[in-house]
Amino acid sequence: MNRKEFIQTSSLGIAAFFFLGSGSLFGKSENRLERKPGRPSETFEKEVVIIGTGYGGSVAALRLTEKNIPVTLLEMGLNWEKSGKKFSPMINPGHSAAWLKTKTIAPFMNLFRLDKFTGALDRLDFEHIKIWLGRGVGGGSLVNGGMAVTPKKEYFKEIFPNLDTEKFYSHYFPLANKELKTNVASEDFLKDCDFYKFNRVGEEEAKKAGFKTVRVPNVYDFRYMEKEYRNEVPRSALAGEVIYGNNHGKNSLDKTYLKKAAATGNLEILELHQVNHITQNPDKSYALDISVINTNGQEIQHKIINARKLILSAGTMGSLELLLKSNSVTQLPVDQHIGKEWGNNGNFMTGRNWVKAFSGGTGSKQSTIPVGGIDHWEDKKHPFFVEIAPLPMGMNVATSLYLLVNKLKKFGEVTYDLTDQKLQLNWDESHTSHMKDNAKYFLRTMNNANGGTRAHLLFKNGFGADICYHPLGGIVLGKATDQFGRLNGHQNLYVIDGSLIPGTIGVNPFVTITAIAEYCMEHLIKEDFS
Ligand code: FAE
């Protein structure tokens, strides 16, 4: 352990350990595939291929397969359900904790060494921002906090002026929430459950500071959680499982959209298939260069799959990398909009210490599943939405954690560096300075009303400007694509994932990604796949 990075705090007499800025420990080479030169390959022909099994890919797969269209889904990560392997809790990280890294990559407390394995959580490190992603069949749904938030109608309209807002709020959002199995915790359960003390304290203090609090829906099954609480079923949210995957309770995509798609008999899922780049064939189909890898990340087979129609659903960073890299390597045509209008969805992490310091703090037992938010979006000077986040590390540090979702004032831009063979992100403190002002205002208002201090030992002196869970944009709907996700300049290439949303949506984004995917697929199936 590097002493400089290790800070032991004994605030309130309880030891808490926070690792800061561990990104530099991980060279990019750790992430690279170990490829054998001059390797033989096998070629396969497929009609419809989708790259990526997150929200966009899962919606596309269900809507196509239920129309009897055979689909091949390619996923670089593991099919966890099929593998029989278990996800690990945050306080005891195991195989699922990181994608091919030798040390944990959580936002803090990276005290743990790991065996290199195709884990469920990945992190891309850029100079001014770190981006966390899910890997495996189910994509981000495997590792996320499950918060299922429908954006504010006015903001959705502002971001997507050309979409039919009324139809989204009467049809696509309700459909997305139904398929995702969104539900809400019962107030009776929340008011007594000791695992939600952090949330009760968070809401109480926010109200005292004059903020409006809101109950936030989730895809974690709260009826299951109630049974966990009564010890009737194995614990997951109440056993510290979340960003390294949940073994129970969470309705991740493998239990919803993908399960339904598989039941049609028309779905083939190829796990541990990493697409390296794409070539456009003379007949306007696409050749995918694929490394089939083992769980150590080594290539065990090289494949070419020719796809008549190709849907990119590799997530914002994955789809951007595939397009920009392929443009450099195989001259795949991409137009000038690709990489533009990228944003972090206004993500900004912060926290407070000395919260209820003399009346039990925020509780040593914490559910991993957030249920509360603070809605300050309408404020003219400091508009933001806050997730009251848990700190489920099994110790009481009287700390409150918050993920602020802010507006964007300036977009970032993504490009590809052929020499370095990696994405470049034009993003720095100038993009996040207004978010920091909002965080300062929020902490000041909370501390003035309730006591407490900024959590100086978390992130960078209490401000996590570089923490991003919600990368969005870069292949924006109606700009880099037509209004339904057909990529400009292509006949058989589509993008269906978070990259369609121009950098911001004002709340946690997966409900919006799902609704937009539903909208695009409804039209594409009628017009291009029938
Ligand atoms: P995504 O879910 O990222 O899926 C892309 C898939 O493509 C992944 O499975 C990749 O492994 C795969 N892939 C990428 N490149 C390749 C390749 N070259 N070859 C083969 N496969 C490839 O895309 N959002 C919320 O709304 N609520 C939350 O509570 C929330 N919490 C979060 C917590 C964490 C820790 C994280 C990391 C994210 C969280 N998010 C949350 C964000 C949410 O998970 C994310 O926006 C969506 O997963 C993005 O969906 P996509 O379909 O764009």
Coordinates of C-alpha atoms and ligand atoms in Angstrom, one line a residue:
M1 CA 0.0 0.0 0.0
N2 CA 1.3 3.5 -0.9
R3 CA 1.5 5.5 2.2
K4 CA 0.8 8.8 0.6
E5 CA -2.5 7.5 -0.7
F6 CA -3.5 6.0 2.6
I7 CA -5.2 8.2 5.1
Q8 CA -6.4 7.0 8.4
T9 CA -9.1 9.1 9.9
S10 CA -10.3 8.6 13.3
S11 CA -13.1 11.2 13.2
L12 CA -15.6 10.4 16.0
G13 CA -13.2 7.9 17.4
I14 CA -14.0 5.3 14.7
A15 CA -11.4 4.4 12.1
A16 CA -12.3 5.0 8.5
F17 CA -9.9 4.4 5.7
F18 CA -10.1 6.2 2.4
F19 CA -7.9 5.7 -0.6
L20 CA -7.6 8.8 -2.8
G21 CA -6.6 9.1 -6.4
S22 CA -5.6 5.5 -7.0
G23 CA -6.2 5.9 -10.8
S24 CA -2.6 6.4 -11.6
L25 CA -1.8 3.0 -10.2
F26 CA -3.4 1.3 -13.1
G27 CA -1.5 1.6 -16.4
K28 CA -3.7 1.3 -19.4
S29 CA -1.7 -1.9 -20.4
E30 CA -3.4 -3.7 -17.6
N31 CA -6.6 -3.4 -19.6
R32 CA -5.3 -4.4 -23.0
L33 CA -5.9 -7.8 -24.5
E34 CA -3.0 -10.0 -24.8
R35 CA -3.1 -10.9 -28.4
K36 CA -1.1 -13.5 -30.4
P37 CA 0.3 -12.1 -33.6
G38 CA -0.6 -13.8 -36.9
R39 CA -3.4 -15.8 -35.3
P40 CA -5.8 -17.9 -37.4
S41 CA -9.4 -16.9 -37.4
E42 CA -12.8 -18.3 -38.2
T43 CA -15.5 -16.5 -40.1
F44 CA -19.2 -16.6 -39.3
E45 CA -22.2 -15.1 -41.1
K46 CA -25.1 -13.5 -39.1
E47 CA -28.2 -11.5 -40.0
V48 CA -28.6 -9.2 -37.0
V49 CA -25.8 -8.6 -34.5
I50 CA -26.0 -6.3 -31.4
I51 CA -22.8 -5.3 -29.6
G52 CA -23.4 -4.9 -25.9
T53 CA -26.0 -6.2 -23.4
G54 CA -26.8 -3.1 -21.4
Y55 CA -30.1 -1.2 -21.6
G56 CA -30.0 -0.3 -25.3
G57 CA -28.8 -3.7 -26.4
S58 CA -31.4 -5.6 -24.2
V59 CA -34.3 -3.5 -25.5
A60 CA -33.2 -4.0 -29.1
A61 CA -32.8 -7.8 -28.5
L62 CA -36.3 -8.2 -27.0
R63 CA -38.1 -6.2 -29.6
L64 CA -36.4 -8.0 -32.5
T65 CA -36.6 -11.5 -31.2
E66 CA -40.2 -11.2 -30.2
K67 CA -40.8 -10.5 -33.9
N68 CA -39.1 -13.8 -34.8
I69 CA -35.9 -12.1 -36.0
P70 CA -32.9 -14.1 -34.9
V71 CA -30.4 -11.9 -33.0
T72 CA -26.7 -12.5 -31.9
L73 CA -25.7 -10.5 -28.9
L74 CA -22.0 -10.0 -28.4
E75 CA -20.8 -9.2 -24.9
M76 CA -17.1 -8.7 -23.8
G77 CA -18.0 -9.6 -20.2
L78 CA -19.0 -12.7 -18.5
N79 CA -22.5 -14.3 -18.4
W80 CA -22.5 -14.3 -14.6
E81 CA -25.7 -16.2 -14.3
K82 CA -24.5 -19.0 -16.5
S83 CA -21.0 -19.0 -15.0
G84 CA -22.4 -20.0 -11.6
K85 CA -19.9 -17.5 -10.0
K86 CA -21.0 -15.2 -7.2
F87 CA -20.9 -11.4 -7.0
S88 CA -18.9 -10.1 -4.1
P89 CA -19.9 -7.6 -1.4
M90 CA -18.1 -4.2 -1.1
I91 CA -16.3 -5.1 2.1
N92 CA -15.0 -8.4 0.7
P93 CA -14.2 -7.9 -3.0
G94 CA -13.7 -11.0 -5.1
H95 CA -13.7 -12.0 -8.8
S96 CA -16.6 -9.6 -9.7
A97 CA -14.9 -6.5 -8.3
A98 CA -12.9 -5.3 -11.3
W99 CA -12.4 -5.8 -15.0
L100 CA -8.9 -7.3 -15.4
K101 CA -7.3 -5.2 -12.6
T102 CA -5.1 -6.3 -9.7
K103 CA -6.6 -3.9 -7.2
T104 CA -10.1 -2.6 -6.5
I105 CA -11.4 0.4 -8.4
A106 CA -14.3 1.7 -6.2
P107 CA -14.6 5.5 -5.8
F108 CA -12.8 5.2 -2.5
M109 CA -11.5 2.6 0.0
N110 CA -9.4 0.7 -2.5
L111 CA -7.6 -1.3 0.1
F112 CA -7.9 -4.7 -1.6
R113 CA -5.7 -6.7 -4.0
L114 CA -7.4 -8.8 -6.6
D115 CA -6.6 -11.7 -9.0
K116 CA -7.0 -10.5 -12.5
F117 CA -10.4 -11.5 -13.7
T118 CA -13.1 -10.4 -16.1
G119 CA -15.0 -8.7 -13.3
A120 CA -18.3 -6.8 -13.5
L121 CA -17.0 -3.3 -12.7
D122 CA -14.6 -1.3 -14.9
R123 CA -13.2 2.1 -14.7
L124 CA -11.7 4.2 -17.5
D125 CA -9.2 6.8 -16.3
F126 CA -8.8 10.1 -18.1
E127 CA -6.8 13.1 -16.8
H128 CA -9.7 14.9 -15.2
I129 CA -12.4 12.3 -14.9
K130 CA -12.8 8.6 -14.1
I131 CA -15.7 6.8 -15.7
W132 CA -17.2 3.6 -14.1
L133 CA -18.9 1.0 -16.3
G134 CA -20.6 -2.4 -16.0
R135 CA -19.1 -5.4 -17.9
G136 CA -21.0 -8.6 -18.3
V137 CA -24.3 -9.9 -19.6
G138 CA -26.6 -7.1 -18.4
G139 CA -24.0 -4.3 -18.8
G140 CA -24.4 -1.4 -16.3
S141 CA -27.5 -3.0 -14.7
L142 CA -25.2 -5.5 -13.0
V143 CA -23.3 -2.9 -11.0
N144 CA -25.6 0.1 -10.7
G145 CA -27.6 1.3 -7.8
G146 CA -30.9 0.6 -9.6
M147 CA -32.3 4.1 -9.2
A148 CA -35.1 4.2 -11.8
V149 CA -35.8 7.9 -12.3
T150 CA -38.0 9.4 -15.0
P151 CA -36.6 12.8 -16.0
K152 CA -38.6 16.0 -15.5
K153 CA -40.9 16.5 -18.5
E154 CA -39.7 20.1 -19.1
Y155 CA -36.1 19.1 -19.1
F156 CA -36.6 16.1 -21.4
K157 CA -38.4 18.5 -23.8
E158 CA -35.5 20.9 -23.6
I159 CA -32.9 18.2 -24.3
F160 CA -35.0 16.5 -27.0
P161 CA -37.1 19.3 -28.6
N162 CA -37.8 17.1 -31.7
L163 CA -39.3 14.1 -29.8
D164 CA -43.0 13.7 -29.0
T165 CA -42.8 14.5 -25.3
E166 CA -46.5 13.6 -24.7
K167 CA -46.0 10.2 -26.2
F168 CA -42.9 9.6 -24.1
Y169 CA -44.7 10.4 -20.9
S170 CA -47.8 8.5 -21.8
H171 CA -46.2 5.5 -23.5
Y172 CA -42.4 5.0 -23.6
F173 CA -41.5 5.9 -20.0
P174 CA -44.4 3.8 -18.5
L175 CA -43.4 0.9 -20.8
A176 CA -39.7 1.2 -19.8
N177 CA -40.6 1.2 -16.1
K178 CA -42.9 -1.7 -16.5
E179 CA -40.4 -3.9 -18.3
L180 CA -37.6 -2.9 -15.9
K181 CA -39.8 -3.8 -12.9
T182 CA -39.5 -0.4 -11.3
N183 CA -41.0 -0.3 -7.8
V184 CA -41.0 1.9 -4.7
A185 CA -40.2 1.1 -1.1
S186 CA -43.0 1.1 1.4
E187 CA -42.9 4.1 3.8
D188 CA -43.7 1.7 6.7
F189 CA -40.6 -0.3 5.9
L190 CA -38.3 2.8 5.5
K191 CA -39.5 4.4 8.7
D192 CA -38.3 1.6 11.0
C193 CA -35.6 -0.2 9.1
D194 CA -32.2 0.4 10.7
F195 CA -30.5 -0.1 7.3
Y196 CA -32.2 3.1 6.1
K197 CA -31.1 5.3 9.0
F198 CA -28.7 7.0 6.5
N199 CA -31.7 8.0 4.3
R200 CA -33.9 9.2 7.2
V201 CA -31.1 11.3 8.5
G202 CA -30.4 12.6 4.9
E203 CA -34.0 13.5 4.3
E204 CA -34.5 15.0 7.8
E205 CA -31.4 17.2 7.5
A206 CA -32.3 18.3 3.9
K207 CA -35.8 19.3 5.0
K208 CA -34.3 21.3 7.9
A209 CA -32.1 23.1 5.4
G210 CA -35.1 24.0 3.3
F211 CA -34.7 21.5 0.5
K212 CA -37.4 19.4 -1.0
T213 CA -37.0 15.6 -0.7
V214 CA -38.4 13.0 -3.0
R215 CA -38.9 9.2 -2.8
V216 CA -36.9 7.6 -5.6
P217 CA -38.1 4.4 -7.4
N218 CA -35.7 1.5 -8.0
V219 CA -35.5 -1.8 -9.8
Y220 CA -34.4 -3.6 -6.6
D221 CA -37.4 -5.6 -5.5
F222 CA -38.3 -4.0 -2.2
R223 CA -40.6 -6.9 -1.2
Y224 CA -37.6 -9.1 -1.5
M225 CA -35.6 -6.6 0.7
E226 CA -38.3 -6.7 3.4
K227 CA -37.9 -10.5 3.4
E228 CA -34.1 -10.0 3.7
Y229 CA -34.7 -7.8 6.7
R230 CA -36.8 -10.5 8.3
N231 CA -34.1 -13.1 7.5
E232 CA -36.5 -15.2 5.3
V233 CA -34.2 -15.1 2.2
P234 CA -30.5 -14.6 1.5
R235 CA -29.4 -11.0 1.9
S236 CA -28.0 -8.9 -0.9
A237 CA -28.8 -5.2 -0.6
L238 CA -28.6 -5.6 3.2
A239 CA -25.4 -7.6 2.9
G240 CA -23.3 -4.8 1.2
E241 CA -23.8 -6.0 -2.4
V242 CA -24.1 -3.5 -5.2
I243 CA -21.3 -2.1 -7.4
Y244 CA -19.6 -5.5 -7.6
G245 CA -23.0 -7.0 -8.5
N246 CA -26.1 -8.3 -6.5
N247 CA -26.6 -12.0 -6.0
H248 CA -30.3 -11.5 -5.2
G249 CA -33.1 -8.9 -5.3
K250 CA -32.0 -6.6 -8.1
N251 CA -34.0 -6.9 -11.3
S252 CA -31.0 -6.4 -13.6
L253 CA -31.5 -6.8 -17.3
D254 CA -30.7 -10.5 -17.3
K255 CA -33.8 -11.0 -15.2
T256 CA -36.1 -8.7 -17.3
Y257 CA -35.5 -7.8 -21.0
L258 CA -32.9 -10.4 -21.7
K259 CA -34.8 -13.2 -20.0
K260 CA -37.8 -12.4 -22.1
A261 CA -35.7 -12.2 -25.3
A262 CA -34.1 -15.6 -24.5
A263 CA -37.5 -17.1 -24.0
T264 CA -38.4 -16.4 -27.6
G265 CA -35.8 -19.0 -28.7
N266 CA -34.4 -16.4 -31.2
L267 CA -31.6 -15.1 -29.0
E268 CA -27.9 -16.2 -29.1
I269 CA -25.7 -14.5 -26.5
L270 CA -21.9 -14.9 -27.0
E271 CA -20.1 -13.9 -23.8
L272 CA -16.5 -13.0 -23.5
H273 CA -16.6 -11.8 -27.1
Q274 CA -14.8 -8.4 -27.4
V275 CA -15.2 -6.6 -30.6
N276 CA -12.0 -4.9 -31.6
H277 CA -13.0 -3.0 -34.7
I278 CA -15.6 -2.9 -37.5
T279 CA -15.0 -2.9 -41.3
Q280 CA -17.7 -1.9 -43.8
N281 CA -17.9 -4.6 -46.5
P282 CA -18.4 -3.7 -50.2
D283 CA -22.0 -5.0 -49.9
K284 CA -22.7 -2.6 -47.0
S285 CA -22.7 -5.3 -44.4
Y286 CA -20.1 -5.2 -41.6
A287 CA -17.2 -7.4 -40.6
L288 CA -16.5 -7.5 -36.9
D289 CA -13.0 -8.4 -35.7
I290 CA -13.5 -10.2 -32.4
S291 CA -11.3 -11.6 -29.7
V292 CA -12.8 -14.4 -27.7
I293 CA -11.2 -14.1 -24.3
N294 CA -10.8 -16.2 -21.2
T295 CA -11.5 -14.9 -17.7
N296 CA -7.9 -13.7 -17.5
G297 CA -8.4 -11.5 -20.5
Q298 CA -6.2 -13.5 -22.9
E299 CA -7.4 -14.1 -26.4
I300 CA -8.3 -17.8 -26.9
Q301 CA -9.9 -17.5 -30.3
H302 CA -10.0 -14.9 -33.1
K303 CA -13.3 -14.6 -35.0
I304 CA -14.7 -12.5 -37.8
I305 CA -18.5 -12.2 -37.8
N306 CA -20.1 -10.7 -40.9
A307 CA -23.4 -8.9 -39.9
R308 CA -26.0 -7.8 -42.4
K309 CA -27.4 -5.4 -39.9
L310 CA -25.4 -4.1 -36.9
I311 CA -26.6 -2.4 -33.8
L312 CA -24.0 -0.7 -31.5
S313 CA -25.1 -0.8 -27.9
A314 CA -21.7 -0.9 -26.3
G315 CA -22.6 2.0 -24.0
T316 CA -21.5 5.6 -24.5
M317 CA -17.8 5.0 -24.2
G318 CA -17.9 1.5 -25.9
S319 CA -19.8 2.7 -29.0
L320 CA -17.7 5.8 -29.3
E321 CA -14.5 3.7 -29.1
L322 CA -15.8 1.2 -31.7
L323 CA -16.7 3.9 -34.2
L324 CA -13.7 6.2 -33.7
K325 CA -11.2 3.4 -33.6
S326 CA -12.7 1.7 -36.6
N327 CA -12.5 5.0 -38.5
S328 CA -8.8 5.1 -37.7
V329 CA -8.0 1.4 -38.3
T330 CA -10.4 0.4 -41.1
Q331 CA -11.5 3.8 -42.4
L332 CA -15.1 3.0 -41.4
P333 CA -16.9 6.2 -42.4
V334 CA -18.0 8.4 -39.5
D335 CA -19.4 11.9 -39.8
Q336 CA -18.3 15.0 -38.0
H337 CA -20.9 14.7 -35.2
I338 CA -19.3 11.6 -33.7
G339 CA -17.6 12.4 -30.4
K340 CA -19.4 15.7 -29.9
E341 CA -21.9 16.7 -27.2
W342 CA -20.4 14.3 -24.6
G343 CA -21.2 15.0 -20.9
N344 CA -21.0 13.5 -17.5
N345 CA -24.7 14.1 -16.8
G346 CA -23.5 16.7 -14.3
N347 CA -22.2 14.0 -11.9
F348 CA -20.5 15.4 -8.8
M349 CA -19.8 13.5 -5.6
T350 CA -19.5 15.1 -2.3
G351 CA -20.1 14.2 1.4
R352 CA -20.4 15.5 4.9
N353 CA -18.8 14.4 8.2
W354 CA -19.9 14.9 11.8
V355 CA -23.5 14.1 10.7
K356 CA -25.6 13.4 13.8
A357 CA -22.3 12.8 15.5
F358 CA -23.7 12.5 19.0
S359 CA -26.9 10.6 18.1
G360 CA -25.6 7.5 16.3
G361 CA -24.4 9.1 13.0
T362 CA -25.8 7.7 9.8
G363 CA -25.8 4.1 11.0
S364 CA -23.2 1.3 10.6
K365 CA -25.7 -0.9 8.8
Q366 CA -26.7 0.6 5.5
S367 CA -28.7 -0.9 2.6
T368 CA -26.8 -0.5 -0.7
I369 CA -30.0 0.7 -2.5
P370 CA -30.7 4.4 -2.4
V371 CA -34.3 5.5 -2.0
G372 CA -34.1 9.2 -1.4
G373 CA -33.4 12.3 -3.5
I374 CA -33.3 16.1 -3.0
D375 CA -35.0 18.0 -5.8
H376 CA -33.5 21.5 -6.2
W377 CA -33.8 21.5 -10.0
E378 CA -36.0 24.5 -10.3
D379 CA -33.7 26.8 -8.4
K380 CA -32.4 29.5 -10.8
K381 CA -29.0 30.0 -9.3
H382 CA -28.1 26.5 -8.1
P383 CA -30.2 23.9 -9.9
F384 CA -29.4 20.3 -9.1
F385 CA -30.8 16.9 -8.1
V386 CA -29.2 14.9 -5.3
E387 CA -29.1 11.2 -4.7
I388 CA -28.8 10.5 -1.0
A389 CA -26.2 7.7 -1.3
P390 CA -25.4 4.9 1.1
L391 CA -21.9 4.2 2.5
P392 CA -22.4 0.5 3.1
M393 CA -18.9 -0.3 4.5
G394 CA -20.1 -1.8 7.7
M395 CA -18.9 1.0 9.9
N396 CA -20.4 4.2 11.4
V397 CA -18.4 7.2 10.3
A398 CA -21.2 9.7 10.7
T399 CA -20.8 10.5 7.1
S400 CA -23.4 11.4 4.5
L401 CA -22.6 10.8 0.8
Y402 CA -24.3 12.6 -2.0
L403 CA -24.2 12.3 -5.8
L404 CA -25.2 15.6 -7.3
V405 CA -26.7 15.6 -10.8
N406 CA -26.2 19.1 -12.3
K407 CA -26.9 20.8 -15.6
L408 CA -24.1 21.0 -18.2
K409 CA -22.7 24.4 -19.2
K410 CA -20.2 23.1 -21.7
F411 CA -20.0 19.8 -23.6
G412 CA -16.9 17.6 -23.7
E413 CA -15.6 15.9 -26.8
V414 CA -14.3 12.4 -27.4
T415 CA -11.6 11.5 -30.0
Y416 CA -9.4 8.5 -30.7
D417 CA -5.6 8.5 -30.4
L418 CA -4.2 5.9 -32.8
T419 CA -0.7 6.0 -31.4
D420 CA -1.9 5.4 -27.8
Q421 CA -4.8 3.3 -29.0
K422 CA -7.2 4.8 -26.6
L423 CA -10.0 7.3 -26.4
Q424 CA -9.1 10.9 -25.6
L425 CA -11.6 13.1 -23.7
N426 CA -11.6 16.8 -23.9
W427 CA -12.9 17.5 -20.4
D428 CA -11.3 19.5 -17.5
E429 CA -12.2 21.6 -14.5
S430 CA -13.8 24.3 -16.7
H431 CA -16.5 21.8 -17.4
T432 CA -17.2 21.1 -13.7
S433 CA -16.6 24.5 -11.9
H434 CA -20.3 25.4 -11.7
M435 CA -21.0 21.9 -10.4
K436 CA -18.4 22.6 -7.6
D437 CA -20.1 25.9 -6.9
N438 CA -23.4 24.0 -6.5
A439 CA -21.8 21.4 -4.2
K440 CA -20.3 24.2 -2.0
Y441 CA -23.7 25.9 -1.8
F442 CA -25.4 22.5 -1.0
L443 CA -22.9 21.6 1.8
R444 CA -22.9 25.1 3.2
T445 CA -26.7 25.1 3.4
M446 CA -26.8 21.6 5.0
N447 CA -24.1 22.4 7.5
N448 CA -25.5 25.8 8.5
A449 CA -28.9 24.1 9.3
N450 CA -27.6 20.9 10.8
G451 CA -23.9 21.2 11.8
G452 CA -21.3 19.0 10.2
T453 CA -18.4 19.6 8.0
R454 CA -17.4 18.9 4.4
A455 CA -15.9 15.4 4.3
H456 CA -12.4 16.6 3.6
L457 CA -10.9 13.2 3.4
L458 CA -13.2 11.9 0.8
F459 CA -12.4 12.5 -2.9
K460 CA -10.3 15.6 -3.5
N461 CA -10.8 17.6 -0.3
G462 CA -14.4 16.6 -0.2
F463 CA -15.2 17.3 -3.9
G464 CA -15.5 14.4 -6.4
A465 CA -15.5 16.4 -9.7
D466 CA -13.8 13.5 -11.4
I467 CA -16.3 10.8 -10.5
C468 CA -18.6 9.8 -13.3
Y469 CA -21.2 7.0 -13.3
H470 CA -23.3 8.5 -16.1
P471 CA -21.3 9.1 -19.3
L472 CA -23.8 10.2 -22.0
G473 CA -23.7 11.5 -25.6
G474 CA -21.2 11.7 -28.4
I475 CA -23.5 9.9 -30.9
V476 CA -26.5 12.2 -30.4
L477 CA -29.9 11.3 -31.7
G478 CA -31.0 13.4 -34.6
K479 CA -27.4 14.7 -35.1
A480 CA -24.9 11.8 -35.5
T481 CA -27.9 9.6 -36.3
D482 CA -31.3 10.2 -37.8
Q483 CA -34.3 10.5 -35.5
F484 CA -34.4 6.7 -34.8
G485 CA -30.7 5.9 -34.3
R486 CA -29.6 5.1 -37.9
L487 CA -26.0 6.3 -38.1
N488 CA -25.5 9.1 -40.7
G489 CA -23.9 7.8 -43.9
H490 CA -24.8 4.1 -43.3
Q491 CA -27.6 1.9 -44.3
N492 CA -27.3 -1.0 -41.9
L493 CA -25.6 0.5 -38.8
Y494 CA -27.5 1.7 -35.8
V495 CA -26.7 3.1 -32.4
I496 CA -29.0 2.3 -29.4
D497 CA -27.6 3.3 -26.0
G498 CA -26.7 6.2 -23.7
S499 CA -24.6 7.9 -26.4
L500 CA -27.8 9.1 -28.1
I501 CA -28.5 11.5 -25.1
P502 CA -26.6 14.7 -25.5
G503 CA -24.6 14.7 -22.2
T504 CA -27.3 15.4 -19.7
I505 CA -30.8 14.3 -18.7
G506 CA -31.0 15.7 -15.2
V507 CA -31.5 12.4 -13.3
N508 CA -29.9 9.0 -13.2
P509 CA -30.2 7.9 -16.9
F510 CA -31.1 4.3 -17.4
V511 CA -34.9 4.8 -17.5
T512 CA -34.4 7.4 -20.3
I513 CA -31.9 5.2 -22.2
T514 CA -34.5 2.4 -22.0
A515 CA -37.4 4.6 -23.2
I516 CA -35.4 6.0 -26.1
A517 CA -34.4 2.5 -27.1
E518 CA -38.0 1.5 -27.0
Y519 CA -39.0 4.4 -29.2
C520 CA -36.2 3.8 -31.7
M521 CA -36.8 0.1 -32.0
E522 CA -40.5 0.5 -32.5
H523 CA -39.8 2.6 -35.6
L524 CA -36.8 0.7 -36.8
I525 CA -38.5 -2.7 -36.7
K526 CA -41.4 -1.4 -38.8
E527 CA -39.2 0.4 -41.3
D528 CA -35.9 -1.6 -41.5
F529 CA -36.4 -5.1 -40.1
S530 CA -39.8 -6.3 -41.4
Ligands
FAE1 P1 -24.1 -0.3 -20.8 O1 -25.1 -0.6 -19.7 O2 -22.9 0.4 -20.3 O3 -23.8 -1.6 -21.6 C1 -22.8 -1.6 -22.6 C2 -22.3 -3.1 -22.7 O4 -21.5 -3.2 -23.8 C3 -21.5 -3.6 -21.5 O5 -22.0 -4.8 -21.0 C4 -20.1 -3.7 -22.1 O6 -19.3 -4.7 -21.5 C5 -20.4 -4.0 -23.5 N1 -19.3 -3.7 -24.5 C6 -18.7 -2.5 -24.5 N2 -17.7 -2.5 -25.5 C7 -17.8 -3.7 -26.1 C8 -17.0 -4.4 -27.1 N3 -16.1 -3.7 -27.8 N4 -17.3 -5.7 -27.4 C9 -18.3 -6.3 -26.8 N5 -19.0 -5.8 -25.7 C10 -18.8 -4.5 -25.4 O7 -24.8 0.7 -21.9 N6 -28.0 4.7 -13.8 C11 -29.3 4.9 -13.3 O8 -30.2 5.3 -14.0 N7 -29.5 4.6 -11.9 C12 -28.5 4.3 -11.1 O9 -28.8 4.0 -9.9 C13 -27.2 4.1 -11.6 N8 -26.2 3.8 -10.8 C14 -24.9 3.6 -11.3 C15 -23.9 3.1 -10.5 C16 -22.7 2.7 -11.1 C17 -21.6 2.2 -10.2 C18 -22.5 2.8 -12.5 C19 -21.2 2.4 -13.1 C20 -23.5 3.3 -13.3 C21 -24.7 3.7 -12.7 N9 -25.8 4.1 -13.5 C22 -27.0 4.3 -13.0 C23 -25.6 4.4 -15.0 C24 -26.2 3.3 -15.8 O10 -25.8 2.0 -15.4 C25 -25.7 3.5 -17.3 O11 -26.2 4.8 -17.7 C26 -26.3 2.4 -18.2 O12 -25.9 1.1 -17.9 C27 -25.9 2.7 -19.7 O13 -26.6 1.8 -20.5 P2 -26.1 1.5 -22.0 O14 -27.1 0.7 -22.6 O15 -25.7 2.8 -22.6

